[in-house]
Structures are given as C-alpha cells and as structure tokens.
Short mmCIF file of C-alpha atoms and ligand atoms in Angstrom, two decimals:
data_model
loop_
_atom_site.label_atom_id
_atom_site.label_comp_id
_atom_site.label_asym_id
_atom_site.label_seq_id
_atom_site.Cartn_x
_atom_site.Cartn_y
_atom_site.Cartn_z
CA MET A 1 -140.82 -60.82 119.36
CA ALA A 2 -142.81 -57.76 117.46
CA ILE A 3 -143.53 -54.46 119.02
CA ALA A 4 -145.76 -51.35 118.31
CA VAL A 5 -145.13 -47.54 118.66
CA MET A 6 -147.60 -45.83 120.02
CA GLY A 7 -146.77 -41.83 118.76
CA VAL A 8 -147.95 -39.18 121.21
CA LEU A 9 -149.99 -36.17 119.81
CA ASN A 10 -151.19 -33.71 122.89
CA ILE A 11 -153.38 -31.19 121.94
CA THR A 12 -152.77 -29.28 124.67
CA PRO A 13 -151.56 -26.11 125.88
CA ASP A 14 -149.53 -27.48 128.98
CA SER A 15 -147.95 -31.36 128.33
CA PHE A 16 -144.76 -31.97 130.19
CA SER A 17 -143.01 -32.28 126.92
CA ASP A 18 -144.92 -31.32 123.88
CA GLY A 19 -147.74 -28.50 125.66
CA GLY A 20 -148.44 -25.78 123.06
CA CYS A 21 -147.21 -27.51 119.98
CA TRP A 22 -149.88 -28.87 118.33
CA THR A 23 -152.61 -26.57 119.33
CA ASP A 24 -153.63 -25.85 115.72
CA PRO A 25 -155.38 -28.59 113.93
CA GLU A 26 -153.62 -28.33 110.85
CA ARG A 27 -150.18 -28.69 112.72
CA ALA A 28 -151.54 -31.66 114.48
CA LEU A 29 -152.64 -33.40 111.39
CA ALA A 30 -149.17 -33.01 109.97
CA ARG A 31 -147.75 -34.14 112.84
CA GLY A 32 -149.70 -37.34 113.59
CA LEU A 33 -149.19 -38.14 109.51
CA GLU A 34 -145.58 -37.48 109.89
CA MET A 35 -145.36 -39.96 112.82
CA VAL A 36 -147.22 -42.55 110.75
CA ALA A 37 -144.58 -41.81 107.99
CA GLU A 38 -141.94 -42.64 110.93
CA GLY A 39 -143.87 -46.16 111.79
CA ALA A 40 -146.30 -45.44 114.34
CA GLU A 41 -149.24 -48.06 114.20
CA VAL A 42 -151.38 -45.94 116.54
CA VAL A 43 -151.76 -42.11 116.95
CA ASP A 44 -152.53 -41.39 120.45
CA VAL A 45 -154.67 -38.14 120.81
CA GLY A 46 -154.80 -36.25 124.18
CA GLY A 47 -156.97 -33.02 125.41
CA GLU A 48 -155.70 -33.17 128.85
CA SER A 49 -152.15 -33.23 130.64
CA THR A 50 -152.30 -35.49 133.29
CA ARG A 51 -148.62 -34.46 134.37
CA PRO A 52 -147.93 -34.33 137.75
CA GLY A 53 -149.81 -31.07 139.05
CA ALA A 54 -152.29 -30.89 136.30
CA GLU A 55 -155.75 -29.88 136.62
CA PRO A 56 -158.62 -31.43 135.01
CA VAL A 57 -159.94 -30.33 131.73
CA GLY A 58 -163.82 -30.23 130.90
CA ASP A 59 -165.69 -32.67 128.61
CA ALA A 60 -166.45 -29.68 126.19
CA GLU A 61 -162.48 -28.22 125.69
CA GLN A 62 -161.47 -31.71 125.72
CA CYS A 63 -163.59 -32.40 122.71
CA ARG A 64 -163.20 -29.11 121.13
CA ARG A 65 -159.41 -29.99 121.10
CA VAL A 66 -159.10 -33.41 119.69
CA LEU A 67 -162.62 -34.53 117.63
CA GLU A 68 -161.41 -32.33 114.30
CA VAL A 69 -158.07 -34.11 114.89
CA ILE A 70 -159.21 -37.54 115.09
CA ALA A 71 -161.63 -37.54 112.40
CA ALA A 72 -158.86 -36.24 110.36
CA LEU A 73 -156.26 -38.77 111.04
CA ALA A 74 -158.58 -41.82 111.44
CA PRO A 75 -158.72 -42.54 107.71
CA HIS A 76 -155.07 -42.67 107.94
CA VAL A 77 -153.92 -44.80 110.76
CA ARG A 78 -155.43 -46.22 114.10
CA VAL A 79 -156.25 -43.43 116.66
CA SER A 80 -156.30 -43.78 120.26
CA VAL A 81 -157.95 -41.21 122.32
CA ASP A 82 -156.14 -40.42 125.37
CA THR A 83 -158.92 -39.21 128.13
CA ARG A 84 -160.51 -40.35 131.57
CA SER A 85 -164.00 -39.01 130.42
CA VAL A 86 -167.11 -41.08 129.28
CA GLY A 87 -168.03 -38.51 127.29
CA VAL A 88 -164.64 -37.67 125.47
CA ALA A 89 -164.13 -41.17 124.70
CA GLU A 90 -167.59 -41.80 122.80
CA ALA A 91 -167.30 -38.86 121.15
CA ALA A 92 -163.88 -39.94 119.94
CA LEU A 93 -165.05 -43.42 119.20
CA GLU A 94 -167.63 -42.20 117.00
CA ALA A 95 -165.33 -39.44 115.29
CA GLY A 96 -163.17 -42.37 114.42
CA ALA A 97 -160.88 -43.30 117.24
CA SER A 98 -160.52 -47.23 117.94
CA LEU A 99 -158.67 -47.47 121.15
CA VAL A 100 -159.26 -45.73 124.59
CA ASN A 101 -156.15 -44.89 126.32
CA ASP A 102 -157.59 -45.01 129.78
CA VAL A 103 -155.16 -43.32 132.37
CA SER A 104 -157.87 -43.94 134.99
CA ALA A 105 -158.26 -47.43 133.88
CA SER A 106 -162.18 -46.98 134.41
CA LEU A 107 -163.39 -46.76 131.15
CA TRP A 108 -164.19 -50.23 129.87
CA PRO A 109 -168.05 -50.20 129.91
CA VAL A 110 -167.37 -47.40 127.01
CA VAL A 111 -165.39 -49.97 125.07
CA ALA A 112 -167.68 -52.72 125.44
CA ALA A 113 -170.55 -50.83 124.36
CA ALA A 114 -168.77 -49.95 121.26
CA GLY A 115 -168.11 -53.14 120.34
CA PRO A 116 -165.65 -55.47 118.63
CA GLY A 117 -162.82 -53.56 116.67
CA VAL A 118 -162.50 -51.32 119.99
CA GLY A 119 -159.82 -51.88 122.42
CA TRP A 120 -158.93 -50.48 125.78
CA VAL A 121 -155.54 -49.22 127.34
CA ALA A 122 -155.90 -49.86 131.32
CA MET A 123 -153.31 -48.23 132.76
CA HIS A 124 -152.51 -47.99 136.85
CA MET A 125 -152.45 -44.37 138.34
CA GLN A 126 -152.04 -43.95 142.58
CA GLY A 127 -154.38 -40.82 143.28
CA GLU A 128 -155.05 -38.00 140.98
CA PRO A 129 -152.97 -36.13 138.55
CA ALA A 130 -152.88 -32.72 140.64
CA THR A 131 -151.71 -34.41 143.97
CA MET A 132 -150.33 -37.97 142.78
CA GLN A 133 -146.27 -37.16 143.57
CA ALA A 134 -147.02 -35.81 146.96
CA ASP A 135 -146.57 -39.20 148.95
CA PRO A 136 -147.18 -42.19 146.61
CA ARG A 137 -146.56 -45.20 149.14
CA TYR A 138 -146.87 -48.83 148.32
CA ALA A 139 -146.08 -52.04 150.25
CA ASP A 140 -144.98 -53.58 147.19
CA VAL A 141 -145.29 -51.35 144.05
CA VAL A 142 -144.89 -54.21 141.76
CA VAL A 143 -147.44 -56.78 143.17
CA GLU A 144 -149.89 -53.98 143.63
CA VAL A 145 -150.24 -52.54 140.20
CA GLN A 146 -149.83 -56.36 138.73
CA ALA A 147 -152.84 -57.14 141.25
CA PHE A 148 -154.97 -53.73 139.94
CA LEU A 149 -153.96 -54.44 136.39
CA VAL A 150 -155.01 -57.52 136.48
CA ALA A 151 -158.26 -57.54 138.25
CA ARG A 152 -159.77 -54.33 135.91
CA ALA A 153 -158.60 -56.25 132.87
CA ARG A 154 -160.27 -59.79 133.88
CA ALA A 155 -163.55 -57.29 134.44
CA ALA A 156 -163.31 -55.78 131.29
CA ARG A 157 -162.74 -59.24 129.60
CA ALA A 158 -166.08 -60.33 131.85
CA GLY A 159 -167.66 -57.47 130.46
CA GLY A 160 -166.97 -58.16 126.48
CA VAL A 161 -164.08 -56.07 125.81
CA GLU A 162 -161.96 -58.06 124.01
CA GLU A 163 -158.44 -56.07 123.10
CA ILE A 164 -157.31 -55.20 126.39
CA TRP A 165 -153.57 -53.66 127.21
CA ILE A 166 -152.27 -53.05 130.54
CA ASP A 167 -149.89 -50.17 131.48
CA PRO A 168 -148.05 -49.67 134.63
CA GLY A 169 -148.39 -45.59 134.99
CA ILE A 170 -144.76 -44.94 135.11
CA GLY A 171 -144.71 -41.63 136.60
CA PHE A 172 -148.35 -41.98 137.71
CA GLY A 173 -148.17 -41.66 141.80
CA LYS A 174 -145.04 -42.93 141.78
CA LEU A 175 -141.53 -42.24 143.05
CA LEU A 176 -138.23 -42.72 141.27
CA GLU A 177 -137.82 -46.52 142.97
CA HIS A 178 -141.37 -47.57 142.45
CA ASN A 179 -140.62 -46.49 138.68
CA LEU A 180 -137.40 -48.67 138.77
CA ALA A 181 -139.30 -51.62 140.04
CA LEU A 182 -142.19 -51.56 137.55
CA LEU A 183 -139.39 -51.65 134.78
CA ALA A 184 -137.25 -53.87 136.16
CA ARG A 185 -140.38 -56.44 136.43
CA LEU A 186 -142.03 -55.89 133.24
CA ASP A 187 -141.80 -59.45 132.56
CA ARG A 188 -144.49 -60.26 135.61
CA LEU A 189 -147.17 -57.96 133.67
CA VAL A 190 -146.21 -59.28 130.47
CA ALA A 191 -146.56 -62.81 132.26
CA THR A 192 -150.33 -62.30 132.97
CA GLY A 193 -151.17 -62.69 129.13
CA PHE A 194 -152.39 -59.67 128.89
CA SER A 195 -150.89 -57.21 126.35
CA VAL A 196 -148.61 -54.72 128.07
CA LEU A 197 -148.09 -50.84 126.67
CA VAL A 198 -145.23 -49.07 128.74
CA GLY A 199 -145.37 -45.03 128.68
CA ALA A 200 -141.61 -43.95 129.71
CA SER A 201 -140.98 -41.42 126.66
CA ARG A 202 -139.08 -38.32 128.54
CA LYS A 203 -140.40 -38.79 131.61
CA GLY A 204 -139.37 -36.92 134.67
CA LEU A 205 -137.24 -40.35 135.95
CA LEU A 206 -134.88 -39.70 133.06
CA GLY A 207 -134.46 -36.24 134.35
CA THR A 208 -133.60 -37.47 137.48
CA LEU A 209 -131.31 -40.25 136.33
CA LEU A 210 -129.65 -38.26 133.94
CA ASP A 211 -128.30 -35.36 135.66
CA GLY A 212 -131.10 -33.04 135.64
CA ALA A 213 -132.01 -33.27 131.88
CA PRO A 214 -134.91 -31.18 130.80
CA SER A 215 -137.92 -32.97 129.05
CA HIS A 216 -136.62 -32.19 125.29
CA ASP A 217 -132.99 -33.55 126.10
CA ARG A 218 -134.10 -37.25 127.59
CA LEU A 219 -134.12 -39.11 123.78
CA GLU A 220 -131.36 -41.59 124.68
CA GLY A 221 -132.77 -42.38 128.15
CA SER A 222 -136.06 -42.72 126.32
CA LEU A 223 -134.87 -44.99 123.65
CA ALA A 224 -133.24 -47.02 125.95
CA LEU A 225 -136.03 -47.48 128.10
CA ALA A 226 -138.36 -48.60 124.72
CA VAL A 227 -135.49 -51.13 123.83
CA TRP A 228 -135.28 -52.39 127.62
CA ALA A 229 -139.76 -52.57 127.34
CA ALA A 230 -139.08 -54.77 123.95
CA CYS A 231 -136.84 -57.05 125.40
CA GLN A 232 -139.19 -58.15 128.52
CA GLY A 233 -142.27 -58.65 126.04
CA VAL A 234 -143.87 -55.35 125.73
CA GLY A 235 -146.47 -55.07 123.21
CA MET A 236 -146.20 -51.54 122.45
CA VAL A 237 -144.55 -48.10 123.45
CA ARG A 238 -145.75 -44.98 123.79
CA VAL A 239 -143.55 -42.37 122.55
CA HIS A 240 -142.81 -38.73 121.34
CA ASP A 241 -139.67 -39.47 119.33
CA VAL A 242 -141.27 -41.87 116.55
CA ALA A 243 -138.63 -42.29 114.28
CA ALA A 244 -135.63 -42.95 116.79
CA THR A 245 -137.69 -45.46 118.58
CA VAL A 246 -138.63 -47.36 115.48
CA ASP A 247 -135.23 -47.12 114.44
CA ALA A 248 -133.86 -48.63 118.09
CA LEU A 249 -136.27 -51.28 117.96
CA ARG A 250 -135.46 -52.68 114.70
CA LEU A 251 -131.69 -52.97 115.85
CA VAL A 252 -132.85 -55.00 118.59
CA GLY A 253 -134.26 -57.31 116.48
CA ASP A 254 -138.17 -56.62 116.53
CA ALA A 255 -139.76 -56.64 113.35
CA GLY A 256 -141.36 -53.22 114.21
CA PRO A 257 -144.27 -51.69 112.81
CA ARG A 258 -146.95 -53.27 111.26
CA SER A 259 -146.04 -56.66 112.79
CA SER A 260 -148.30 -56.22 115.92
CA GLY A 261 -151.70 -56.74 114.97
CA VAL A 262 -152.50 -53.69 116.99
CA ARG A 263 -154.12 -51.65 113.84
CA GLY A 264 -157.40 -53.44 113.98
CA PRO A 265 -159.83 -53.50 111.40
CA ALA A 266 -158.94 -52.46 108.06
N1 HH2 B 301 -148.18 -41.13 129.84
C1 HH2 B 301 -148.67 -39.83 129.81
C2 HH2 B 301 -150.21 -39.59 129.16
N2 HH2 B 301 -150.61 -40.71 128.70
N3 HH2 B 301 -151.00 -43.13 128.67
C3 HH2 B 301 -150.35 -44.45 129.23
N4 HH2 B 301 -151.38 -45.37 128.78
N5 HH2 B 301 -149.78 -44.77 129.77
C4 HH2 B 301 -148.87 -43.43 130.20
O1 HH2 B 301 -147.50 -43.62 130.11
C5 HH2 B 301 -149.09 -42.00 129.76
C6 HH2 B 301 -150.54 -41.93 129.13
C7 HH2 B 301 -148.21 -38.46 130.33
O2 HH2 B 301 -147.40 -38.35 129.18
P1 HH2 B 301 -147.61 -37.10 127.94
O3 HH2 B 301 -148.79 -37.27 127.73
O4 HH2 B 301 -146.16 -36.69 127.25
O5 HH2 B 301 -147.48 -35.72 128.84
P2 HH2 B 301 -148.93 -35.05 129.47
O6 HH2 B 301 -149.74 -35.74 130.41
O7 HH2 B 301 -148.29 -33.80 130.19
O8 HH2 B 301 -149.80 -34.43 128.55
#
C-alpha cells in the first residue's frame, strides 16, 4: 500500500482555508518548496476558489495568479494545475505543469493533446460552486458518483489519456450524509481500477462533525480522513497540512512520499 500526498497551494484571495496567504509569488514559491521538503509529491496550484458560493474567475486573472508560480516550482516538483478552464490548463502545461486537476471532469481532451507524461484528475461535482450546496440530491450518491467518474475516465482513456485519477469531490454539491457515504465506500472507487484521489482536508464536513471547528482548526479530522483513505487503497490525498499528513501516513504503514510513481518522467 502506498499513497502520495498532493499539497494545496491556492493563489487566491478567497479560498476557504488558505485564501490570501499565498498571493505574493515569492511567498507562494517558498510555500511550494516547503511542501516539497515536507514530502509532497505533487503541488497543486490553483487560481480560482471553488468553495461553496464562489464566483468564477476569468482565464486572464487565473493565469496571472498561477503561471509564474508554476514555472518556478516545476523544476523542483511535479506540479498540477487546479482549474476548470481549457485555456488556463493549456497555459499551465506550457509553463511546466504535468497534471490537470479538473473539478469539472471535462478537460481530458486538453490532456490528451498534451501527450504522454501529462495526467488528468477527474473530480465529481453536482452543479456549480456558486450554488452547489443549495439543494444537492441523489438517489444513491455512491452509485451515481462512481458511474459518472468511470464514464468520464473511460472516455479519457479511449481518447488517449494514460494517467487518470478519479475523485469523489468531497463537499462539491454534497450534504454531510452524501460525503460520509462516499468516504465509507472509497473501496468501491478503488475497485474500479482507476487511481483514486481524495480531497477532504479542512473541509466543511469536519467542522460539522467536530463541534463547529473553524477551517484552521481541523487538523485532526483531516489526518483521520487521510489515514482512512490510505487504508481503503486511495492513491493520493490532496491536503493543506503536508508535514503532518506525511507523518500520519507513515505511521499507518504506507511507504509515504516517492513510492507511488506519480512524479511522472524525471
Ligand atoms: N477540493 C478543492 C479544490 N480542488 N480538487 C480535487 N481534485 N479534489 C478536491 O476535493 C478539491 C479540489 C477545494 O479546496 P481548496 O482548494 O482548499 O479551497 P478553495 O476551492 O476555496 O480554493
């Protein structure tokens, strides 16, 4: 069992837990390198918050936020770009990213066109960030999310994408009961044969379950879910607290960083 850690680097003024922290490119680069030293195999750079209620950010502004940081980090670590925009994904790959973290699960043609060595994360979301938490509904959330992800992943594979990750999208158009059901059945996603990524770090379900803890005070819950994901066979966790997560995963017997092969070509 081996699991990789993807470190979150949001270059946004409004992300739910690190908004405004890394808007200065030098500070962002320093944080990215710090996460590498802490054991992150991938640094996920995003220029648009997709928290509940967030409004879309235009391509030019996303590019202004992320491209300089991606170019500076890429010689040191595998970089993913967290975007739902074709134009931003293309520009980020040009700048040195080699993984497209796509919460819209629609950008695989960009990845296929980029050729070997570039991977794609397909995440499930019901609705759009601005309104997705208003009234999400599912007949069977586990079945529906799995069917959606497998269909997208198969299309991408048929289109020539070699490296595919599927992600249930914790908190994206889901109530607490939906998030818990998906976390309880991560084994079903793992059994599809596609690599699975989970992002539960500091998310709202932890605040709900832990007596209203604010986003900066959800470390224990985040670690518990990372460990749970690892035990279910998930291949990568997307987290804000890299050092603590790497330590927690080592303690449960995972080989930790540099073991999962997600670094891509040297
Ligand atoms: N969650 C967030 C953003 N991107 N990507 C994947 N693959 N999976 C996730 O669960 C996921 C994601 C939201 O978290 P964060 O980036 O910390 O906040 P914000 O969207 O406010 O920038």
